[in-house]
Amino acid sequence: MRGEGAVERAEQVQVAVWRLIGQAYRTRRANGLNQSELARRLGVPRGQVCLWLRDRERMTLKAAARLADAMGFDLDVRLVRRSAPGPEQAERQ
């Protein structure tokens, strides 16, 4: 099916972002930042922060960027053009 590779890659990116946010939180938690303080900084209930950190399906890119910012990080997302068309694209040309 067309686009399956893109969907799989999107899921990989989602997992990578979720893990990075989790690592950043664990680092900040070791330095005294808890979920309650993070929630206060974001202006959301602590339960919302808990959901984002626990369930990658609940953490949107917007939520990840807000969490990163509240922890003192920037979330950097890039769109990179492929140098050569993949086999699926070559067949369509």
PDB file of N, CA, C and O in Angstrom, residues 17-74:
ATOM      1  N   VAL A  17      10.650  11.179  19.583  1.00  0.00           N
ATOM      2  CA  VAL A  17      10.346  12.429  20.288  1.00  0.00           C
ATOM      3  C   VAL A  17       9.872  12.111  21.705  1.00  0.00           C
ATOM      4  O   VAL A  17      10.311  12.729  22.677  1.00  0.00           O
ATOM      5  N   TRP A  18       8.997  11.135  21.857  1.00  0.00           N
ATOM      6  CA  TRP A  18       8.480  10.741  23.171  1.00  0.00           C
ATOM      7  C   TRP A  18       9.623  10.312  24.082  1.00  0.00           C
ATOM      8  O   TRP A  18       9.687  10.711  25.254  1.00  0.00           O
ATOM      9  N   ARG A  19      10.549   9.524  23.551  1.00  0.00           N
ATOM     10  CA  ARG A  19      11.702   9.082  24.348  1.00  0.00           C
ATOM     11  C   ARG A  19      12.600  10.254  24.737  1.00  0.00           C
ATOM     12  O   ARG A  19      13.083  10.324  25.871  1.00  0.00           O
ATOM     13  N   LEU A  20      12.835  11.165  23.805  1.00  0.00           N
ATOM     14  CA  LEU A  20      13.668  12.329  24.112  1.00  0.00           C
ATOM     15  C   LEU A  20      13.046  13.196  25.205  1.00  0.00           C
ATOM     16  O   LEU A  20      13.738  13.668  26.112  1.00  0.00           O
ATOM     17  N   ILE A  21      11.742  13.404  25.121  1.00  0.00           N
ATOM     18  CA  ILE A  21      11.057  14.176  26.156  1.00  0.00           C
ATOM     19  C   ILE A  21      11.153  13.443  27.490  1.00  0.00           C
ATOM     20  O   ILE A  21      11.397  14.050  28.536  1.00  0.00           O
ATOM     21  N   GLY A  22      10.996  12.133  27.461  1.00  0.00           N
ATOM     22  CA  GLY A  22      11.120  11.334  28.683  1.00  0.00           C
ATOM     23  C   GLY A  22      12.518  11.433  29.289  1.00  0.00           C
ATOM     24  O   GLY A  22      12.663  11.579  30.507  1.00  0.00           O
ATOM     25  N   GLN A  23      13.536  11.378  28.444  1.00  0.00           N
ATOM     26  CA  GLN A  23      14.912  11.522  28.930  1.00  0.00           C
ATOM     27  C   GLN A  23      15.140  12.901  29.530  1.00  0.00           C
ATOM     28  O   GLN A  23      15.757  13.038  30.590  1.00  0.00           O
ATOM     29  N   ALA A  24      14.638  13.930  28.859  1.00  0.00           N
ATOM     30  CA  ALA A  24      14.782  15.294  29.373  1.00  0.00           C
ATOM     31  C   ALA A  24      14.083  15.416  30.727  1.00  0.00           C
ATOM     32  O   ALA A  24      14.625  16.026  31.657  1.00  0.00           O
ATOM     33  N   TYR A  25      12.879  14.825  30.841  1.00  0.00           N
ATOM     34  CA  TYR A  25      12.160  14.892  32.115  1.00  0.00           C
ATOM     35  C   TYR A  25      12.923  14.167  33.213  1.00  0.00           C
ATOM     36  O   TYR A  25      13.048  14.684  34.330  1.00  0.00           O
ATOM     37  N   ARG A  26      13.456  12.981  32.930  1.00  0.00           N
ATOM     38  CA  ARG A  26      14.206  12.239  33.948  1.00  0.00           C
ATOM     39  C   ARG A  26      15.422  13.042  34.413  1.00  0.00           C
ATOM     40  O   ARG A  26      15.733  13.074  35.605  1.00  0.00           O
ATOM     41  N   THR A  27      16.093  13.716  33.475  1.00  0.00           N
ATOM     42  CA  THR A  27      17.236  14.559  33.831  1.00  0.00           C
ATOM     43  C   THR A  27      16.795  15.697  34.731  1.00  0.00           C
ATOM     44  O   THR A  27      17.420  15.979  35.762  1.00  0.00           O
ATOM     45  N   ARG A  28      15.716  16.367  34.350  1.00  0.00           N
ATOM     46  CA  ARG A  28      15.214  17.495  35.140  1.00  0.00           C
ATOM     47  C   ARG A  28      14.661  17.024  36.494  1.00  0.00           C
ATOM     48  O   ARG A  28      14.812  17.699  37.503  1.00  0.00           O
ATOM     49  N   ARG A  29      14.038  15.858  36.508  1.00  0.00           N
ATOM     50  CA  ARG A  29      13.492  15.312  37.761  1.00  0.00           C
ATOM     51  C   ARG A  29      14.635  15.041  38.744  1.00  0.00           C
ATOM     52  O   ARG A  29      14.503  15.313  39.944  1.00  0.00           O
ATOM     53  N   ALA A  30      15.757  14.541  38.230  1.00  0.00           N
ATOM     54  CA  ALA A  30      16.918  14.301  39.091  1.00  0.00           C
ATOM     55  C   ALA A  30      17.424  15.604  39.716  1.00  0.00           C
ATOM     56  O   ALA A  30      18.075  15.581  40.761  1.00  0.00           O
ATOM     57  N   ASN A  31      17.106  16.719  39.072  1.00  0.00           N
ATOM     58  CA  ASN A  31      17.501  18.032  39.578  1.00  0.00           C
ATOM     59  C   ASN A  31      16.363  18.750  40.296  1.00  0.00           C
ATOM     60  O   ASN A  31      16.425  19.965  40.503  1.00  0.00           O
ATOM     61  N   GLY A  32      15.286  18.017  40.616  1.00  0.00           N
ATOM     62  CA  GLY A  32      14.232  18.584  41.445  1.00  0.00           C
ATOM     63  C   GLY A  32      12.940  18.984  40.752  1.00  0.00           C
ATOM     64  O   GLY A  32      11.998  19.411  41.409  1.00  0.00           O
ATOM     65  N   LEU A  33      12.855  18.859  39.425  1.00  0.00           N
ATOM     66  CA  LEU A  33      11.613  19.228  38.728  1.00  0.00           C
ATOM     67  C   LEU A  33      10.648  18.046  38.782  1.00  0.00           C
ATOM     68  O   LEU A  33      10.964  16.958  38.304  1.00  0.00           O
ATOM     69  N   ASN A  34       9.469  18.263  39.372  1.00  0.00           N
ATOM     70  CA  ASN A  34       8.482  17.191  39.398  1.00  0.00           C
ATOM     71  C   ASN A  34       7.327  17.514  38.446  1.00  0.00           C
ATOM     72  O   ASN A  34       7.278  18.589  37.855  1.00  0.00           O
ATOM     73  N   GLN A  35       6.405  16.563  38.304  1.00  0.00           N
ATOM     74  CA  GLN A  35       5.289  16.747  37.377  1.00  0.00           C
ATOM     75  C   GLN A  35       4.396  17.915  37.794  1.00  0.00           C
ATOM     76  O   GLN A  35       3.866  18.620  36.940  1.00  0.00           O
ATOM     77  N   SER A  36       4.249  18.130  39.073  1.00  0.00           N
ATOM     78  CA  SER A  36       3.416  19.236  39.539  1.00  0.00           C
ATOM     79  C   SER A  36       4.000  20.580  39.107  1.00  0.00           C
ATOM     80  O   SER A  36       3.268  21.463  38.642  1.00  0.00           O
ATOM     81  N   GLU A  37       5.302  20.736  39.250  1.00  0.00           N
ATOM     82  CA  GLU A  37       5.949  21.988  38.847  1.00  0.00           C
ATOM     83  C   GLU A  37       5.898  22.145  37.329  1.00  0.00           C
ATOM     84  O   GLU A  37       5.654  23.242  36.816  1.00  0.00           O
ATOM     85  N   LEU A  38       6.106  21.063  36.621  1.00  0.00           N
ATOM     86  CA  LEU A  38       6.030  21.114  35.161  1.00  0.00           C
ATOM     87  C   LEU A  38       4.623  21.514  34.725  1.00  0.00           C
ATOM     88  O   LEU A  38       4.452  22.363  33.843  1.00  0.00           O
ATOM     89  N   ALA A  39       3.608  20.954  35.371  1.00  0.00           N
ATOM     90  CA  ALA A  39       2.214  21.301  35.068  1.00  0.00           C
ATOM     91  C   ALA A  39       1.958  22.777  35.352  1.00  0.00           C
ATOM     92  O   ALA A  39       1.292  23.462  34.569  1.00  0.00           O
ATOM     93  N   ARG A  40       2.499  23.272  36.464  1.00  0.00           N
ATOM     94  CA  ARG A  40       2.318  24.682  36.798  1.00  0.00           C
ATOM     95  C   ARG A  40       2.924  25.566  35.715  1.00  0.00           C
ATOM     96  O   ARG A  40       2.306  26.535  35.274  1.00  0.00           O
ATOM     97  N   ARG A  41       4.112  25.210  35.256  1.00  0.00           N
ATOM     98  CA  ARG A  41       4.777  25.992  34.205  1.00  0.00           C
ATOM     99  C   ARG A  41       3.978  25.995  32.905  1.00  0.00           C
ATOM    100  O   ARG A  41       3.998  26.967  32.157  1.00  0.00           O
ATOM    101  N   LEU A  42       3.306  24.882  32.643  1.00  0.00           N
ATOM    102  CA  LEU A  42       2.541  24.750  31.403  1.00  0.00           C
ATOM    103  C   LEU A  42       1.107  25.255  31.532  1.00  0.00           C
ATOM    104  O   LEU A  42       0.412  25.424  30.527  1.00  0.00           O
ATOM    105  N   GLY A  43       0.643  25.422  32.757  1.00  0.00           N
ATOM    106  CA  GLY A  43      -0.736  25.845  32.967  1.00  0.00           C
ATOM    107  C   GLY A  43      -1.744  24.756  32.664  1.00  0.00           C
ATOM    108  O   GLY A  43      -2.843  25.022  32.173  1.00  0.00           O
ATOM    109  N   VAL A  44      -1.354  23.502  32.950  1.00  0.00           N
ATOM    110  CA  VAL A  44      -2.240  22.355  32.732  1.00  0.00           C
ATOM    111  C   VAL A  44      -2.292  21.532  34.015  1.00  0.00           C
ATOM    112  O   VAL A  44      -1.414  21.655  34.870  1.00  0.00           O
ATOM    113  N   PRO A  45      -3.308  20.669  34.163  1.00  0.00           N
ATOM    114  CA  PRO A  45      -3.350  19.795  35.343  1.00  0.00           C
ATOM    115  C   PRO A  45      -2.171  18.819  35.341  1.00  0.00           C
ATOM    116  O   PRO A  45      -1.682  18.411  34.280  1.00  0.00           O
ATOM    117  N   ARG A  46      -1.738  18.422  36.531  1.00  0.00           N
ATOM    118  CA  ARG A  46      -0.640  17.461  36.643  1.00  0.00           C
ATOM    119  C   ARG A  46      -0.973  16.160  35.917  1.00  0.00           C
ATOM    120  O   ARG A  46      -0.125  15.535  35.303  1.00  0.00           O
ATOM    121  N   GLY A  47      -2.245  15.770  35.953  1.00  0.00           N
ATOM    122  CA  GLY A  47      -2.666  14.552  35.269  1.00  0.00           C
ATOM    123  C   GLY A  47      -2.392  14.593  33.768  1.00  0.00           C
ATOM    124  O   GLY A  47      -2.098  13.570  33.153  1.00  0.00           O
ATOM    125  N   GLN A  48      -2.489  15.778  33.180  1.00  0.00           N
ATOM    126  CA  GLN A  48      -2.204  15.923  31.748  1.00  0.00           C
ATOM    127  C   GLN A  48      -0.728  15.662  31.474  1.00  0.00           C
ATOM    128  O   GLN A  48      -0.364  14.981  30.518  1.00  0.00           O
ATOM    129  N   VAL A  49       0.129  16.219  32.318  1.00  0.00           N
ATOM    130  CA  VAL A  49       1.576  15.986  32.165  1.00  0.00           C
ATOM    131  C   VAL A  49       1.871  14.502  32.310  1.00  0.00           C
ATOM    132  O   VAL A  49       2.627  13.922  31.525  1.00  0.00           O
ATOM    133  N   CYS A  50       1.241  13.870  33.293  1.00  0.00           N
ATOM    134  CA  CYS A  50       1.422  12.431  33.512  1.00  0.00           C
ATOM    135  C   CYS A  50       1.020  11.634  32.271  1.00  0.00           C
ATOM    136  O   CYS A  50       1.745  10.727  31.844  1.00  0.00           O
ATOM    137  N   LEU A  51      -0.113  11.981  31.662  1.00  0.00           N
ATOM    138  CA  LEU A  51      -0.559  11.291  30.439  1.00  0.00           C
ATOM    139  C   LEU A  51       0.448  11.453  29.304  1.00  0.00           C
ATOM    140  O   LEU A  51       0.769  10.501  28.604  1.00  0.00           O
ATOM    141  N   TRP A  52       0.932  12.684  29.102  1.00  0.00           N
ATOM    142  CA  TRP A  52       1.886  12.933  28.029  1.00  0.00           C
ATOM    143  C   TRP A  52       3.155  12.116  28.220  1.00  0.00           C
ATOM    144  O   TRP A  52       3.691  11.573  27.265  1.00  0.00           O
ATOM    145  N   LEU A  53       3.631  12.048  29.453  1.00  0.00           N
ATOM    146  CA  LEU A  53       4.890  11.346  29.715  1.00  0.00           C
ATOM    147  C   LEU A  53       4.719   9.832  29.703  1.00  0.00           C
ATOM    148  O   LEU A  53       5.666   9.103  29.418  1.00  0.00           O
ATOM    149  N   ARG A  54       3.522   9.363  29.974  1.00  0.00           N
ATOM    150  CA  ARG A  54       3.267   7.931  30.069  1.00  0.00           C
ATOM    151  C   ARG A  54       2.819   7.310  28.740  1.00  0.00           C
ATOM    152  O   ARG A  54       3.103   6.137  28.467  1.00  0.00           O
ATOM    153  N   ASP A  55       2.125   8.061  27.919  1.00  0.00           N
ATOM    154  CA  ASP A  55       1.479   7.486  26.733  1.00  0.00           C
ATOM    155  C   ASP A  55       1.851   8.289  25.490  1.00  0.00           C
ATOM    156  O   ASP A  55       1.343   9.389  25.282  1.00  0.00           O
ATOM    157  N   ARG A  56       2.716   7.737  24.662  1.00  0.00           N
ATOM    158  CA  ARG A  56       3.195   8.477  23.488  1.00  0.00           C
ATOM    159  C   ARG A  56       2.074   8.834  22.524  1.00  0.00           C
ATOM    160  O   ARG A  56       2.166   9.814  21.790  1.00  0.00           O
ATOM    161  N   GLU A  57       0.999   8.085  22.514  1.00  0.00           N
ATOM    162  CA  GLU A  57      -0.120   8.388  21.622  1.00  0.00           C
ATOM    163  C   GLU A  57      -0.824   9.681  22.036  1.00  0.00           C
ATOM    164  O   GLU A  57      -1.487  10.315  21.238  1.00  0.00           O
ATOM    165  N   ARG A  58      -0.696  10.051  23.297  1.00  0.00           N
ATOM    166  CA  ARG A  58      -1.347  11.259  23.805  1.00  0.00           C
ATOM    167  C   ARG A  58      -0.485  12.508  23.622  1.00  0.00           C
ATOM    168  O   ARG A  58      -0.984  13.611  23.758  1.00  0.00           O
ATOM    169  N   MET A  59       0.821  12.311  23.388  1.00  0.00           N
ATOM    170  CA  MET A  59       1.716  13.452  23.268  1.00  0.00           C
ATOM    171  C   MET A  59       1.784  13.909  21.812  1.00  0.00           C
ATOM    172  O   MET A  59       2.407  13.280  20.975  1.00  0.00           O
ATOM    173  N   THR A  60       1.127  15.004  21.526  1.00  0.00           N
ATOM    174  CA  THR A  60       1.197  15.582  20.183  1.00  0.00           C
ATOM    175  C   THR A  60       2.535  16.296  20.027  1.00  0.00           C
ATOM    176  O   THR A  60       3.260  16.523  21.003  1.00  0.00           O
ATOM    177  N   LEU A  61       2.847  16.678  18.812  1.00  0.00           N
ATOM    178  CA  LEU A  61       4.070  17.443  18.580  1.00  0.00           C
ATOM    179  C   LEU A  61       4.004  18.775  19.326  1.00  0.00           C
ATOM    180  O   LEU A  61       4.994  19.236  19.898  1.00  0.00           O
ATOM    181  N   LYS A  62       2.831  19.373  19.358  1.00  0.00           N
ATOM    182  CA  LYS A  62       2.644  20.623  20.090  1.00  0.00           C
ATOM    183  C   LYS A  62       2.910  20.419  21.586  1.00  0.00           C
ATOM    184  O   LYS A  62       3.592  21.231  22.226  1.00  0.00           O
ATOM    185  N   ALA A  63       2.388  19.340  22.144  1.00  0.00           N
ATOM    186  CA  ALA A  63       2.623  19.047  23.558  1.00  0.00           C
ATOM    187  C   ALA A  63       4.106  18.801  23.819  1.00  0.00           C
ATOM    188  O   ALA A  63       4.649  19.276  24.817  1.00  0.00           O
ATOM    189  N   ALA A  64       4.764  18.076  22.926  1.00  0.00           N
ATOM    190  CA  ALA A  64       6.193  17.808  23.076  1.00  0.00           C
ATOM    191  C   ALA A  64       6.992  19.105  23.068  1.00  0.00           C
ATOM    192  O   ALA A  64       7.908  19.293  23.879  1.00  0.00           O
ATOM    193  N   ALA A  65       6.636  20.013  22.180  1.00  0.00           N
ATOM    194  CA  ALA A  65       7.335  21.301  22.105  1.00  0.00           C
ATOM    195  C   ALA A  65       7.097  22.112  23.378  1.00  0.00           C
ATOM    196  O   ALA A  65       8.028  22.747  23.896  1.00  0.00           O
ATOM    197  N   ARG A  66       5.886  22.081  23.896  1.00  0.00           N
ATOM    198  CA  ARG A  66       5.579  22.807  25.137  1.00  0.00           C
ATOM    199  C   ARG A  66       6.331  22.206  26.318  1.00  0.00           C
ATOM    200  O   ARG A  66       6.872  22.931  27.163  1.00  0.00           O
ATOM    201  N   LEU A  67       6.354  20.873  26.398  1.00  0.00           N
ATOM    202  CA  LEU A  67       7.092  20.207  27.471  1.00  0.00           C
ATOM    203  C   LEU A  67       8.577  20.534  27.392  1.00  0.00           C
ATOM    204  O   LEU A  67       9.205  20.852  28.403  1.00  0.00           O
ATOM    205  N   ALA A  68       9.132  20.457  26.199  1.00  0.00           N
ATOM    206  CA  ALA A  68      10.557  20.760  26.010  1.00  0.00           C
ATOM    207  C   ALA A  68      10.847  22.184  26.478  1.00  0.00           C
ATOM    208  O   ALA A  68      11.807  22.422  27.226  1.00  0.00           O
ATOM    209  N   ASP A  69      10.016  23.114  26.059  1.00  0.00           N
ATOM    210  CA  ASP A  69      10.210  24.512  26.429  1.00  0.00           C
ATOM    211  C   ASP A  69      10.143  24.704  27.943  1.00  0.00           C
ATOM    212  O   ASP A  69      10.980  25.396  28.529  1.00  0.00           O
ATOM    213  N   ALA A  70       9.184  24.075  28.578  1.00  0.00           N
ATOM    214  CA  ALA A  70       9.014  24.205  30.027  1.00  0.00           C
ATOM    215  C   ALA A  70      10.187  23.605  30.794  1.00  0.00           C
ATOM    216  O   ALA A  70      10.436  23.967  31.939  1.00  0.00           O
ATOM    217  N   MET A  71      10.920  22.692  30.145  1.00  0.00           N
ATOM    218  CA  MET A  71      12.085  22.078  30.787  1.00  0.00           C
ATOM    219  C   MET A  71      13.392  22.753  30.369  1.00  0.00           C
ATOM    220  O   MET A  71      14.465  22.312  30.746  1.00  0.00           O
ATOM    221  N   GLY A  72      13.281  23.801  29.536  1.00  0.00           N
ATOM    222  CA  GLY A  72      14.478  24.532  29.131  1.00  0.00           C
ATOM    223  C   GLY A  72      15.157  23.993  27.891  1.00  0.00           C
ATOM    224  O   GLY A  72      16.341  24.237  27.668  1.00  0.00           O
ATOM    225  N   PHE A  73      14.410  23.278  27.063  1.00  0.00           N
ATOM    226  CA  PHE A  73      14.935  22.718  25.821  1.00  0.00           C
ATOM    227  C   PHE A  73      14.176  23.293  24.628  1.00  0.00           C
ATOM    228  O   PHE A  73      13.047  23.751  24.764  1.00  0.00           O
ATOM    229  N   ASP A  74      14.783  23.218  23.466  1.00  0.00           N
ATOM    230  CA  ASP A  74      14.104  23.507  22.206  1.00  0.00           C
ATOM    231  C   ASP A  74      13.889  22.187  21.487  1.00  0.00           C
ATOM    232  O   ASP A  74      14.779  21.333  21.470  1.00  0.00           O
TER     233      ASP A  74
END
